[in-house]
mmCIF file of C-alpha atoms and ligand atoms in Angstrom:
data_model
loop_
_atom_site.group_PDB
_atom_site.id
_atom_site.type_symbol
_atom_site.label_atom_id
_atom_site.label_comp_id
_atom_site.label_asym_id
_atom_site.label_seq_id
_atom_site.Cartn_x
_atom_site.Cartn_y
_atom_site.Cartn_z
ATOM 1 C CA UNK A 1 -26.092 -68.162 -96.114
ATOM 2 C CA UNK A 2 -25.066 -64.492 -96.199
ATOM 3 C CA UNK A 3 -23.833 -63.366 -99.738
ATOM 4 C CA UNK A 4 -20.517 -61.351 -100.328
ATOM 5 C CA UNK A 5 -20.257 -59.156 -103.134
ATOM 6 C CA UNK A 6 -16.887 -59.207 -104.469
ATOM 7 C CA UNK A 7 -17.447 -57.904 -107.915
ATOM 8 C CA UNK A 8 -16.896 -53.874 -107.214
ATOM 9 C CA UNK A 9 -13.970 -53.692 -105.563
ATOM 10 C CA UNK A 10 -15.719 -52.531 -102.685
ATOM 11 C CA UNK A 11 -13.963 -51.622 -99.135
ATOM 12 C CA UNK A 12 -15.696 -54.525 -96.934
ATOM 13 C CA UNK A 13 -15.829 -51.867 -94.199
ATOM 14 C CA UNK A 14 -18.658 -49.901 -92.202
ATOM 15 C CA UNK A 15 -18.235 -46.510 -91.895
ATOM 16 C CA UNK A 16 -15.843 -44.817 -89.202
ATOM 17 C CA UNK A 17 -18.165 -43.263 -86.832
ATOM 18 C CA UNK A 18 -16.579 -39.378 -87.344
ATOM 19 C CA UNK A 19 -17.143 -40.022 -90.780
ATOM 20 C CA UNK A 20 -20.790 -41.604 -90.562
ATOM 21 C CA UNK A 21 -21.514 -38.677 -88.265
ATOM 22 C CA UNK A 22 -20.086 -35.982 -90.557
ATOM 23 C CA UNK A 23 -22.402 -37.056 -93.504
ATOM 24 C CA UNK A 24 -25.666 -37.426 -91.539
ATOM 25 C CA UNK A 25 -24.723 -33.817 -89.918
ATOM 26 C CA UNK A 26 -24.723 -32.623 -93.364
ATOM 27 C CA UNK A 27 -27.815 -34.368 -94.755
ATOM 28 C CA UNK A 28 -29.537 -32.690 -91.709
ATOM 29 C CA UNK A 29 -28.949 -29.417 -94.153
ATOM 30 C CA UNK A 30 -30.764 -31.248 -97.543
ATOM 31 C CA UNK A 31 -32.937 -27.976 -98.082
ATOM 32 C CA UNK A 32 -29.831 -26.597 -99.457
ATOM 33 C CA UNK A 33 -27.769 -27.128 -101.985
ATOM 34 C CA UNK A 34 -23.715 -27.702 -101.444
ATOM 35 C CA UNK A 35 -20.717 -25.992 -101.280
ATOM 36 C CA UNK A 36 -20.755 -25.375 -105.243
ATOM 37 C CA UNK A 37 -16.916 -24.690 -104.754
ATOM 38 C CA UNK A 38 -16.168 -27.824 -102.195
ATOM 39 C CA UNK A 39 -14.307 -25.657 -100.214
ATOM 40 C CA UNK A 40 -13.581 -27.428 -97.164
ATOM 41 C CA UNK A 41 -12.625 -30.338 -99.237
ATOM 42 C CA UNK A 42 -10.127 -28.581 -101.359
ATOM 43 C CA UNK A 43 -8.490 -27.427 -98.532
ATOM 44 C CA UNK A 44 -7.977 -30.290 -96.931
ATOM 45 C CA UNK A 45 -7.006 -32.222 -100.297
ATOM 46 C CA UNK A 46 -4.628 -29.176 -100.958
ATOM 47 C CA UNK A 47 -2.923 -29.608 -97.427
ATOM 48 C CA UNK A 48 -2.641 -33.158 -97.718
ATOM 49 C CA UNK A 49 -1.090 -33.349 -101.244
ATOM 50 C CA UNK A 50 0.898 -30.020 -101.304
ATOM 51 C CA UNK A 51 -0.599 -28.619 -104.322
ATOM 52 C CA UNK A 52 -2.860 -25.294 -104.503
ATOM 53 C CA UNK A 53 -6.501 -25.607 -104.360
ATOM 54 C CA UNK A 54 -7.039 -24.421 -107.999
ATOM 55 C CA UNK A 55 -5.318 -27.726 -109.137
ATOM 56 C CA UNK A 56 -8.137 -29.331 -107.935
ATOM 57 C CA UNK A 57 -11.280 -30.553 -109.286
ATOM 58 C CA UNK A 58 -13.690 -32.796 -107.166
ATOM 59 C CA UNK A 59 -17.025 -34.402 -108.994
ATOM 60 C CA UNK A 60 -19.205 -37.434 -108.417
ATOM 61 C CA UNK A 61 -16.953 -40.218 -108.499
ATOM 62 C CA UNK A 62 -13.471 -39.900 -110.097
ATOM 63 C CA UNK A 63 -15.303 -41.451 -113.282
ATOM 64 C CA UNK A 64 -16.867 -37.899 -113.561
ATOM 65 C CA UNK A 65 -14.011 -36.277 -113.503
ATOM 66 C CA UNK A 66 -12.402 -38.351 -116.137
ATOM 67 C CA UNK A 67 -15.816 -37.936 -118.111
ATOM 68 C CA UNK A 68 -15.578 -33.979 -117.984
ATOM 69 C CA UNK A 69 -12.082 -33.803 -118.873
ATOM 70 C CA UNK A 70 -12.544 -35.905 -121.948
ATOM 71 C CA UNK A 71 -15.765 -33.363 -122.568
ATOM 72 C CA UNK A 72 -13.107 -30.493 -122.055
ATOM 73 C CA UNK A 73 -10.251 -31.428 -123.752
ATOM 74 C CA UNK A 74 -11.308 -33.655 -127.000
ATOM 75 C CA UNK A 75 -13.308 -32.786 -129.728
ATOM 76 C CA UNK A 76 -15.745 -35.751 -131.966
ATOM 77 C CA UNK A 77 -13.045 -38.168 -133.752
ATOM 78 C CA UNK A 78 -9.763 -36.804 -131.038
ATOM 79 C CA UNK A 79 -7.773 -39.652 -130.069
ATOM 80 C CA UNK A 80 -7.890 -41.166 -126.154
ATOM 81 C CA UNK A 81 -5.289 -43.815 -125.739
ATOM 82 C CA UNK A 82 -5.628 -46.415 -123.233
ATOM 83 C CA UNK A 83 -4.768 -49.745 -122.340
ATOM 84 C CA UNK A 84 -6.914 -52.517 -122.955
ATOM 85 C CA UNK A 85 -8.170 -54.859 -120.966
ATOM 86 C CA UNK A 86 -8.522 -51.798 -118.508
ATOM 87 C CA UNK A 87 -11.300 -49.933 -116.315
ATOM 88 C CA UNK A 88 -14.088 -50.279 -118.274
ATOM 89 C CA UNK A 89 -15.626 -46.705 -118.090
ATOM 90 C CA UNK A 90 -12.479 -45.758 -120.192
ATOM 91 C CA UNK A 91 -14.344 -46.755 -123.512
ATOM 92 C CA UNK A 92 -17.493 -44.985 -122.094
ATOM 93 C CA UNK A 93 -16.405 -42.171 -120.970
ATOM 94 C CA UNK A 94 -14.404 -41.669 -124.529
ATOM 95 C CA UNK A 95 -17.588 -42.712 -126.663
ATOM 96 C CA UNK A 96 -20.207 -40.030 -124.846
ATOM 97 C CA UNK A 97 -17.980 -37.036 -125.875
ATOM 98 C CA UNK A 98 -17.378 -39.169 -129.520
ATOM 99 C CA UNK A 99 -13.961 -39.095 -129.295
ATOM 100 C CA UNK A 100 -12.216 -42.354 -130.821
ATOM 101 C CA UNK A 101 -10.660 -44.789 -127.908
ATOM 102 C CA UNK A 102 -7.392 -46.505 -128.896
ATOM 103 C CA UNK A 103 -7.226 -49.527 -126.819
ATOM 104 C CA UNK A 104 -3.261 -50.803 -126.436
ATOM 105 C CA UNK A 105 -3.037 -54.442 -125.514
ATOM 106 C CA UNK A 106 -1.756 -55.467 -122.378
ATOM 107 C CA UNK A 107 1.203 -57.589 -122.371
ATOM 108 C CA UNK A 108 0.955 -61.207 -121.082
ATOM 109 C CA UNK A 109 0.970 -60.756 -117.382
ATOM 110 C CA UNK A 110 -1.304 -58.068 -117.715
ATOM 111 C CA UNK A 111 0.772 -54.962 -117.476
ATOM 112 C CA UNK A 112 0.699 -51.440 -119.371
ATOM 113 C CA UNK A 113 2.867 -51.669 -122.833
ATOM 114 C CA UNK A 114 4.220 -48.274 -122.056
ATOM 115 C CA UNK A 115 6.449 -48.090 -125.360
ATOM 116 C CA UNK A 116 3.490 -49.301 -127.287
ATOM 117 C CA UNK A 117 1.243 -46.380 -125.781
ATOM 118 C CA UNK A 118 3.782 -44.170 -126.520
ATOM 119 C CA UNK A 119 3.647 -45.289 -129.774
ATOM 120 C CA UNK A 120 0.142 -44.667 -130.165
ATOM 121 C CA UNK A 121 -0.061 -40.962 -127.854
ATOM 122 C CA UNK A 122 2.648 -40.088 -130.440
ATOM 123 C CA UNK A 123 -0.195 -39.990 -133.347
ATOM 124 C CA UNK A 124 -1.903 -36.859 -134.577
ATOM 125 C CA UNK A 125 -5.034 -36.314 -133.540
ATOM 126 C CA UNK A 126 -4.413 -37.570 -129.698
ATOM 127 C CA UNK A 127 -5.360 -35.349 -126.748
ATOM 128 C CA UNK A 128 -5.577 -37.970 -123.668
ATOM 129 C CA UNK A 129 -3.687 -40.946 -122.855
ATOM 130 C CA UNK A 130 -5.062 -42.628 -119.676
ATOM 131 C CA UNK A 131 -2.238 -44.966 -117.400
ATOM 132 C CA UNK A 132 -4.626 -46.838 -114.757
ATOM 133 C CA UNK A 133 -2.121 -48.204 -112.127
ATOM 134 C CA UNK A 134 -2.650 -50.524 -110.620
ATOM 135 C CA UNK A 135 -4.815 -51.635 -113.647
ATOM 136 C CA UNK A 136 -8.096 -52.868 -113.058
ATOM 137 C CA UNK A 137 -8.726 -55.395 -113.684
ATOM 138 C CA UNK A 138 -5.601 -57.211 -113.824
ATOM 139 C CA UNK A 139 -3.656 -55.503 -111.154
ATOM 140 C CA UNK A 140 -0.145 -54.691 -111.834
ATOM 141 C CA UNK A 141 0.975 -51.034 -110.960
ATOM 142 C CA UNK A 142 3.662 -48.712 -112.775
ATOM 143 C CA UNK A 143 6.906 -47.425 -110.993
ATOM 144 C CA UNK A 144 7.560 -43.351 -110.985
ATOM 145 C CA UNK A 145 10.619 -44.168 -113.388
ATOM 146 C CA UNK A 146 8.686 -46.323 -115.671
ATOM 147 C CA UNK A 147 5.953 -43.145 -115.966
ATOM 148 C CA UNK A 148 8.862 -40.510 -115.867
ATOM 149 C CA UNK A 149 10.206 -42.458 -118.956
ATOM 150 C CA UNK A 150 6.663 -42.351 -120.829
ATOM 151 C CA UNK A 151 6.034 -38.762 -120.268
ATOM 152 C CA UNK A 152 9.651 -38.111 -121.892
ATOM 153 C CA UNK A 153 8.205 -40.101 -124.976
ATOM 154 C CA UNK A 154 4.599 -38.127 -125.020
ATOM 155 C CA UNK A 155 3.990 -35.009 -126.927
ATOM 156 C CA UNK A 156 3.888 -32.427 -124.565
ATOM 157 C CA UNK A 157 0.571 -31.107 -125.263
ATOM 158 C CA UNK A 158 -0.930 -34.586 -124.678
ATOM 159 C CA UNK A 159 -2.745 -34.529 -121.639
ATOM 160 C CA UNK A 160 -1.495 -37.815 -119.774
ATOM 161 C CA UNK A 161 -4.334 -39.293 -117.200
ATOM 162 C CA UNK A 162 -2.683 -41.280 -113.886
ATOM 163 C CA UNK A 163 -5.614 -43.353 -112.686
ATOM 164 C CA UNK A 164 -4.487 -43.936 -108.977
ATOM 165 C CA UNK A 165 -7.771 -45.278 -107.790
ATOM 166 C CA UNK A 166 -5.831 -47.899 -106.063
ATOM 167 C CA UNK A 167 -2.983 -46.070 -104.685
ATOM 168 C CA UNK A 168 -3.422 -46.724 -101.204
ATOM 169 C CA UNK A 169 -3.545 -50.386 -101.659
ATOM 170 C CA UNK A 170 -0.090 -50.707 -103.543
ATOM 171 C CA UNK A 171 2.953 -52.285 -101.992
ATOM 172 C CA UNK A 172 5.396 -51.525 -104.917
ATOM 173 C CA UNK A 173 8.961 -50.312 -104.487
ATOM 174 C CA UNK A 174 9.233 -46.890 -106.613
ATOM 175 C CA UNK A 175 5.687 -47.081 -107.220
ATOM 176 C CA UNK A 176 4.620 -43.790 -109.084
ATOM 177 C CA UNK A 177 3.361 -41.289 -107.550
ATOM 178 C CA UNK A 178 1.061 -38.696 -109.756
ATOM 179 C CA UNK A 179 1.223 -35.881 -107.209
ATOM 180 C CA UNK A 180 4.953 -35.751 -107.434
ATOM 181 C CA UNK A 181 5.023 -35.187 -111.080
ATOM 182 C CA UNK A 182 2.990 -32.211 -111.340
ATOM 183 C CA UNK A 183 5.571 -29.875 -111.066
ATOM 184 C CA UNK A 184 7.577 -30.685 -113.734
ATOM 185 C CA UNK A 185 4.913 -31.940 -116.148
ATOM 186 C CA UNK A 186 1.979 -29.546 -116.827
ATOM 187 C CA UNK A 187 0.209 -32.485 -118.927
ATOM 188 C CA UNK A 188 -0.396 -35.026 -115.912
ATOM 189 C CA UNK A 189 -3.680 -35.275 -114.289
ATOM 190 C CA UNK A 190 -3.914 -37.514 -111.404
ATOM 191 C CA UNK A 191 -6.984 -39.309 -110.835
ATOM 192 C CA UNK A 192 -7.568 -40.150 -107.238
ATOM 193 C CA UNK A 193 -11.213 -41.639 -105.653
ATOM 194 C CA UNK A 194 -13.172 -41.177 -102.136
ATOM 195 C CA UNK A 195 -14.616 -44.765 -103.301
ATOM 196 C CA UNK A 196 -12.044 -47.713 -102.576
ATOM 197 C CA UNK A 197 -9.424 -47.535 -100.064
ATOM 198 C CA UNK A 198 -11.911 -44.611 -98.120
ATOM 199 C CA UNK A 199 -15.112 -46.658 -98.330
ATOM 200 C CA UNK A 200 -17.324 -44.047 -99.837
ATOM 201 C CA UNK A 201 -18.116 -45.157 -103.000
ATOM 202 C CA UNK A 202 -22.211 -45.233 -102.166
ATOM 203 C CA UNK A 203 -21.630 -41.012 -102.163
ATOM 204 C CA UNK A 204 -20.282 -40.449 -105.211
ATOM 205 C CA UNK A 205 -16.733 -38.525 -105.057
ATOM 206 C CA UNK A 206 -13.670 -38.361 -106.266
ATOM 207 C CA UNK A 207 -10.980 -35.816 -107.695
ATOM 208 C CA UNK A 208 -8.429 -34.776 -110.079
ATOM 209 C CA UNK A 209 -5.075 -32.821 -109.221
ATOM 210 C CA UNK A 210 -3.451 -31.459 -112.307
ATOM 211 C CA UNK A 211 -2.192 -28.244 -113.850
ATOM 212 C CA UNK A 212 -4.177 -24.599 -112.306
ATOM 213 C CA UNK A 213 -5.267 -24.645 -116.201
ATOM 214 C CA UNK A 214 -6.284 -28.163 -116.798
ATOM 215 C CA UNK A 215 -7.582 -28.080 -113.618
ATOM 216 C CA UNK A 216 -10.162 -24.706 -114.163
ATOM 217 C CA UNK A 217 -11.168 -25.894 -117.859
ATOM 218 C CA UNK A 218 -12.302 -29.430 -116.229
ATOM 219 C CA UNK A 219 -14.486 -27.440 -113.786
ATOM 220 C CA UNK A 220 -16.477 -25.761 -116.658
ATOM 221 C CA UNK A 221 -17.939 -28.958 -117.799
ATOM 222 C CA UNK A 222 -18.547 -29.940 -114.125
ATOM 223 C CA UNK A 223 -22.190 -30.535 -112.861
ATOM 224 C CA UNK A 224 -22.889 -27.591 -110.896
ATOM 225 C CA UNK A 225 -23.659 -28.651 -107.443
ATOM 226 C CA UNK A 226 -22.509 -32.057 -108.197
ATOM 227 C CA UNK A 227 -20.852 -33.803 -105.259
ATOM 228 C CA UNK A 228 -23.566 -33.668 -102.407
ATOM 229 C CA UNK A 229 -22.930 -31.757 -99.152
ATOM 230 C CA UNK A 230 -23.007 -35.399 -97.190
ATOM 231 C CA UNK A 231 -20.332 -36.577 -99.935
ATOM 232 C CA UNK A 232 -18.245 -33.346 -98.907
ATOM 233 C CA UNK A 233 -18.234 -33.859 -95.394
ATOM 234 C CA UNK A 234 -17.835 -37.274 -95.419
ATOM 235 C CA UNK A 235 -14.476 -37.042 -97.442
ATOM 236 C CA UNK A 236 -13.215 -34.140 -95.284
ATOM 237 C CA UNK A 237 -14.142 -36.617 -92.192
ATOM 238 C CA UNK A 238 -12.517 -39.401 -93.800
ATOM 239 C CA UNK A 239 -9.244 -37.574 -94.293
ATOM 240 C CA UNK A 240 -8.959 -36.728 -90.693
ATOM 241 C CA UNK A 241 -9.695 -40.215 -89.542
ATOM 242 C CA UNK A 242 -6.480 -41.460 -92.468
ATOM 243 C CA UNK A 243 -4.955 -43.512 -89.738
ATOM 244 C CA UNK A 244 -7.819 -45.487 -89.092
ATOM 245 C CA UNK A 245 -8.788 -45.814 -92.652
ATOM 246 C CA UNK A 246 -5.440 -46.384 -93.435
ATOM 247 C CA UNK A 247 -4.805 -49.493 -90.508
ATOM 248 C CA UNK A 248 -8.589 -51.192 -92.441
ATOM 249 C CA UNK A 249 -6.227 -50.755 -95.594
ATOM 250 C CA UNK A 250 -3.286 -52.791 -94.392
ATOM 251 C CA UNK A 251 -5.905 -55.594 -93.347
ATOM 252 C CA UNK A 252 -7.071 -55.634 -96.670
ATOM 253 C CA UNK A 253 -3.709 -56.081 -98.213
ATOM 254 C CA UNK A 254 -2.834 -58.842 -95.766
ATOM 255 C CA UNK A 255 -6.205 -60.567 -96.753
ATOM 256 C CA UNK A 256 -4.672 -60.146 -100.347
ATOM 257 C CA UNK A 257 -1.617 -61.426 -99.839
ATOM 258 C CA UNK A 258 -3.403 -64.625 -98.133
ATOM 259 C CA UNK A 259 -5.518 -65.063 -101.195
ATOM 260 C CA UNK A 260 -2.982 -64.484 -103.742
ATOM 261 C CA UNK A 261 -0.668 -67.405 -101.567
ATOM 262 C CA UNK A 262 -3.455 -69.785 -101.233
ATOM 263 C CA UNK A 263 -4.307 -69.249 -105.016
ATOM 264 C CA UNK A 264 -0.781 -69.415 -106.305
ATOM 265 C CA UNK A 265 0.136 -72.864 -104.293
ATOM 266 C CA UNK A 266 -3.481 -74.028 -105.879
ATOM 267 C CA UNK A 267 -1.820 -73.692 -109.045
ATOM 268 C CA UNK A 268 -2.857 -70.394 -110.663
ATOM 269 C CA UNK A 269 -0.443 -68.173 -112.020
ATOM 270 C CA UNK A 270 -1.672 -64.473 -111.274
ATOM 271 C CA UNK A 271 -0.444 -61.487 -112.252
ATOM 272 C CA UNK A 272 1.510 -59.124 -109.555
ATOM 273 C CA UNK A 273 -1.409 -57.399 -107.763
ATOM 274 C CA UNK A 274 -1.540 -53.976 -106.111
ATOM 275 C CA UNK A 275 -5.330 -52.858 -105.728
ATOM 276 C CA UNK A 276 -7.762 -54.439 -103.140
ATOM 277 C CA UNK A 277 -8.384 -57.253 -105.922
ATOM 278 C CA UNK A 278 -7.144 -60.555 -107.569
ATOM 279 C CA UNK A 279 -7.388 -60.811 -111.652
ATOM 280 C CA UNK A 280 -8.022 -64.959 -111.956
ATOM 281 C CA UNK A 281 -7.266 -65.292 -115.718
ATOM 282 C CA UNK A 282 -9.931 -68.381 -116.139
ATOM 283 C CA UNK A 283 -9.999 -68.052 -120.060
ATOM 284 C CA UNK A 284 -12.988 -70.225 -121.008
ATOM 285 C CA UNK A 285 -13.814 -70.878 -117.823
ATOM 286 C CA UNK A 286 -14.659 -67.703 -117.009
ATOM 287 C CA UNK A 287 -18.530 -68.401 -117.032
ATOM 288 C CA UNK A 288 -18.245 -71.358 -115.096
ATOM 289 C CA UNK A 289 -15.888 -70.261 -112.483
ATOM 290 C CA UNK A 290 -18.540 -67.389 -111.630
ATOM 291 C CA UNK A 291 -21.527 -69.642 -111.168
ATOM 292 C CA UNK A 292 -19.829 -72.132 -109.117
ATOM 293 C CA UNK A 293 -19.121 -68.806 -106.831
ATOM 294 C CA UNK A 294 -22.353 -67.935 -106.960
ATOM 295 C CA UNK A 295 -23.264 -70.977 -105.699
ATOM 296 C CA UNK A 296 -20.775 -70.357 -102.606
ATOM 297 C CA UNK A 297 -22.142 -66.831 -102.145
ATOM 298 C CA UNK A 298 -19.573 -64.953 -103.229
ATOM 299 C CA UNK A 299 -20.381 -62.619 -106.419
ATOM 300 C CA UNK A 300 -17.492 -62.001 -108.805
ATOM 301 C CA UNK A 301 -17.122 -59.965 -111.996
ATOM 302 C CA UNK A 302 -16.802 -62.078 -115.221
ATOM 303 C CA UNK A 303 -15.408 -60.675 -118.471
ATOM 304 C CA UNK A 304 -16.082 -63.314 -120.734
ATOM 305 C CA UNK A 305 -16.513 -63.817 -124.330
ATOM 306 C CA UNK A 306 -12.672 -62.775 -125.098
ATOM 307 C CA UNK A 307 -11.372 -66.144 -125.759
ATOM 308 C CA UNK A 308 -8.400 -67.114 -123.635
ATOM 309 C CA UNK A 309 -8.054 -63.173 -122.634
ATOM 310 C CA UNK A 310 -11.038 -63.838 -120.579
ATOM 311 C CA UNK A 311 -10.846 -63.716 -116.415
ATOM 312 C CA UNK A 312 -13.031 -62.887 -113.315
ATOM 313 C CA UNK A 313 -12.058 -60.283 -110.931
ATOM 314 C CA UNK A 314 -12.277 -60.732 -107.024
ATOM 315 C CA UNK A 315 -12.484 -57.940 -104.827
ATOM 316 C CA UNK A 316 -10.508 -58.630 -101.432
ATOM 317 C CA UNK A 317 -13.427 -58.743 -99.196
ATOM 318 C CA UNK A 318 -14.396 -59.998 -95.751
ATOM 319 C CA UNK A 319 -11.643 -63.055 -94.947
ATOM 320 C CA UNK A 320 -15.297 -65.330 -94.823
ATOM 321 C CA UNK A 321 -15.666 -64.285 -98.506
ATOM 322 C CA UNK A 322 -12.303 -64.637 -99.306
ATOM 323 C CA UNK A 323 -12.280 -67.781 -98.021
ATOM 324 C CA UNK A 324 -14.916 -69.243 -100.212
ATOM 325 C CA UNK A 325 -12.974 -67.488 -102.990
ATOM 326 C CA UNK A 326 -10.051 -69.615 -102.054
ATOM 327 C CA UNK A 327 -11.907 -72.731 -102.046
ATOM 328 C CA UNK A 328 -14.030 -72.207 -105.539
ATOM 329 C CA UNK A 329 -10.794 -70.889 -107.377
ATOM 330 C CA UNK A 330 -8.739 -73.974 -106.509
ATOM 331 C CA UNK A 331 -11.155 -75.980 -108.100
ATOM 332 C CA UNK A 332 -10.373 -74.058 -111.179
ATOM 333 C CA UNK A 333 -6.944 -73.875 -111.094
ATOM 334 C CA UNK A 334 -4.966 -74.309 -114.243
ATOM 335 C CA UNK A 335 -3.385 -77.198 -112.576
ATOM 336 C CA UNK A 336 -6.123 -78.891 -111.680
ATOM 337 C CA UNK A 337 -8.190 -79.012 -113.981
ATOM 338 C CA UNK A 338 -5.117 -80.239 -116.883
ATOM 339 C CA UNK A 339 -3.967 -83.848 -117.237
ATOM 340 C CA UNK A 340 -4.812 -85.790 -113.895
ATOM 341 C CA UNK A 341 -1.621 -86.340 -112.236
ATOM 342 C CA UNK A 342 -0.139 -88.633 -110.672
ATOM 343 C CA UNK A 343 -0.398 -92.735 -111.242
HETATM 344 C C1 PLP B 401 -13.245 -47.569 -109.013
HETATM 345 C C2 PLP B 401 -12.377 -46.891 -110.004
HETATM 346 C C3 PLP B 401 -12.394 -45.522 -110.164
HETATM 347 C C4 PLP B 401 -13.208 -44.608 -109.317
HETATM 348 O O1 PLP B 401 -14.510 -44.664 -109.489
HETATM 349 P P1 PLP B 401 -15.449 -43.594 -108.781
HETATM 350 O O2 PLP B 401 -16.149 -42.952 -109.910
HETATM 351 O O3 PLP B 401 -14.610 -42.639 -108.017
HETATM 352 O O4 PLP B 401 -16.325 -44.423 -107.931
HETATM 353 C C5 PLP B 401 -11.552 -44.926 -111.074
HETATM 354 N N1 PLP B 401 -10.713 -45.660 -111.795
HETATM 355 C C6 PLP B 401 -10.645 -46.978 -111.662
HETATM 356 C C7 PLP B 401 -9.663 -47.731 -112.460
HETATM 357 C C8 PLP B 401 -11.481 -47.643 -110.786
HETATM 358 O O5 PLP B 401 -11.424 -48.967 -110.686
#
């Protein structure tokens, strides 16, 4: 039985054959190191987004980036807000550079409390807050008003972190859009990733698009050399071949939408999704809702061990694997698994 591994929210698939091409064309030159300054790639980023290459900052992953800019903005004991249950490099990336993460609850259907991060960005001693929309793990993503409305709230000198990982994969009216805000707001950085919607995540790259000063004091604490030549080509290939990538993106959100109907008329009650996963809020079933996957060949990510807060993510994968996700999830619906029904 072939295994599916739905527990990284993984694009389910291959490589587009420019963008294969483009990488192994590059790896032909491994003798040498890359493009220090990712040239070609900031070029193309700049065109596509409309901002100026030095508001750009590529690294190995967008967890990188986020990892540097913590490094360059927060001295030991600084405060990093963030909601909580989030992404979970959040707390890492905050604890390597000993600054202090403040982890805001989400509410009950597993959105952002925006006034309660305010709240929190509003005391001394914070440099970073850090929106992740859609959140992973539970899903929901943030309109441009709701995030205009927070940034009105935030000091201005608090650096304020859009993690659009997801962005291609959200079908939200008004959903925000970090690029947009940069001109008016010289505190936003937008975190965007080569890894999810553009299948690269094996290569390791990812960016930030902020302020030309935010931007330049990120790229000090930057690896040198850090995102590989094949990485760089590969991304540059990948943004020519957007329509294609793009049309594999709409499948994936129709696969979604399937899941999240065949899940909700099983009896769960999800919260709104807009990322290429489902957030199955199994409580203490969380354990048991994994192995039975396992058993089916599907691999999901557990967070257990937080009481009734406890879930499993499910990437949107192959419709095989979601189909096995269907049919082990319904056997741990809410509904049926309550008082028996019926006579
Ligand atoms: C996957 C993900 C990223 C990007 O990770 P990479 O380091 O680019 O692979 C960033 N933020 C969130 C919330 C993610 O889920």
């Amino acid at each position: 039985m072939t295994t599916y591994k739905l527990s990284s929210n993984e694009n389910p698939f291959p490589p587009l054959p420019g963008v294969e091409e483009a990488a192994a064309a590059a790896l032909a030159r491994m003798n040498r190191y890359p493009d220090a300054g990712s040239t070609a790639l900031y070029a193309a980023l700049a065109a596509r987004l409309g901002v100026s290459t030095e508001q750009l900052v590529a690294g190995t992953g967008s967890v990188a980036v986020l990892y540097h800019l913590v490094q360059a903005f927060c001295d030991p004991g600084d405060r990093v807000v963030h909601a909580w249950r989030s992404f979970e490099a959040y707390p890492i990336a905050i604890g390597v550079n000993a600054a202090v993460g403040v982890p805001v609850p989400l509410t009950a259907d597993g959105r952002h409390d925006l006034t309660a991060m305010a709240d929190a960005a509003a005391e001394p001693g914070t440099k970073v807050v850090v929106l992740c929309t859609p959140n992973n793990p539970t899903g929901p993503a943030l309109t441009h008003a709701e995030v205009v409305g927070f940034l009105a709230r935030v000091p201005r000198d608090v650096l304020v972190v859009v993690d659009e990982a997801y962005r291609e994969f959200v079908r939200l009216d008004g959903a925000v859009d970090g690029v947009a805000l940069l001109a008016e707001h010289p505190n936003v950085v937008v975190l965007r990733t080569f890894a999810k919607a553009y299948g690269l995540a094996g290569l390791r790259v990812g960016y930030a698009a902020a302020h030309r000063d935010v931007a330049a004091a990120v790229r000090v604490c930057a690896l040198p050399f850090g995102v590989s030549a094949p990485a760089q080509a590969a991304a540059v290939a990948a943004l020519e071949h957007e329509d294609e990538l793009m049309a594999r993106v709409e499948a994936i959100v129709a696969e979604r939408e399937r899941v999240v109907a065949a899940l909700t008329g099983a009896g769960w009650e999800l919260p709104e999704t807009h990322g290429n996963f489902v957030w199955l809020p199994a409580g203490r079933r969380t354990s048991d809702l994994v192995t039975a996957a396992d058993e089916a060949g599907i691999v999901l990510r557990p967070f257990a061990g937080d009481g009734p807060l406890s879930g499993v993510r499910a990437t949107i994968g192959e419709p095989e694997a979601n189909d096995r996700l269907v049919e082990v999830a319904a056997r741990f619906a809410p509904a049926s698994t309550g008082e028996p029904s019926g006579p």
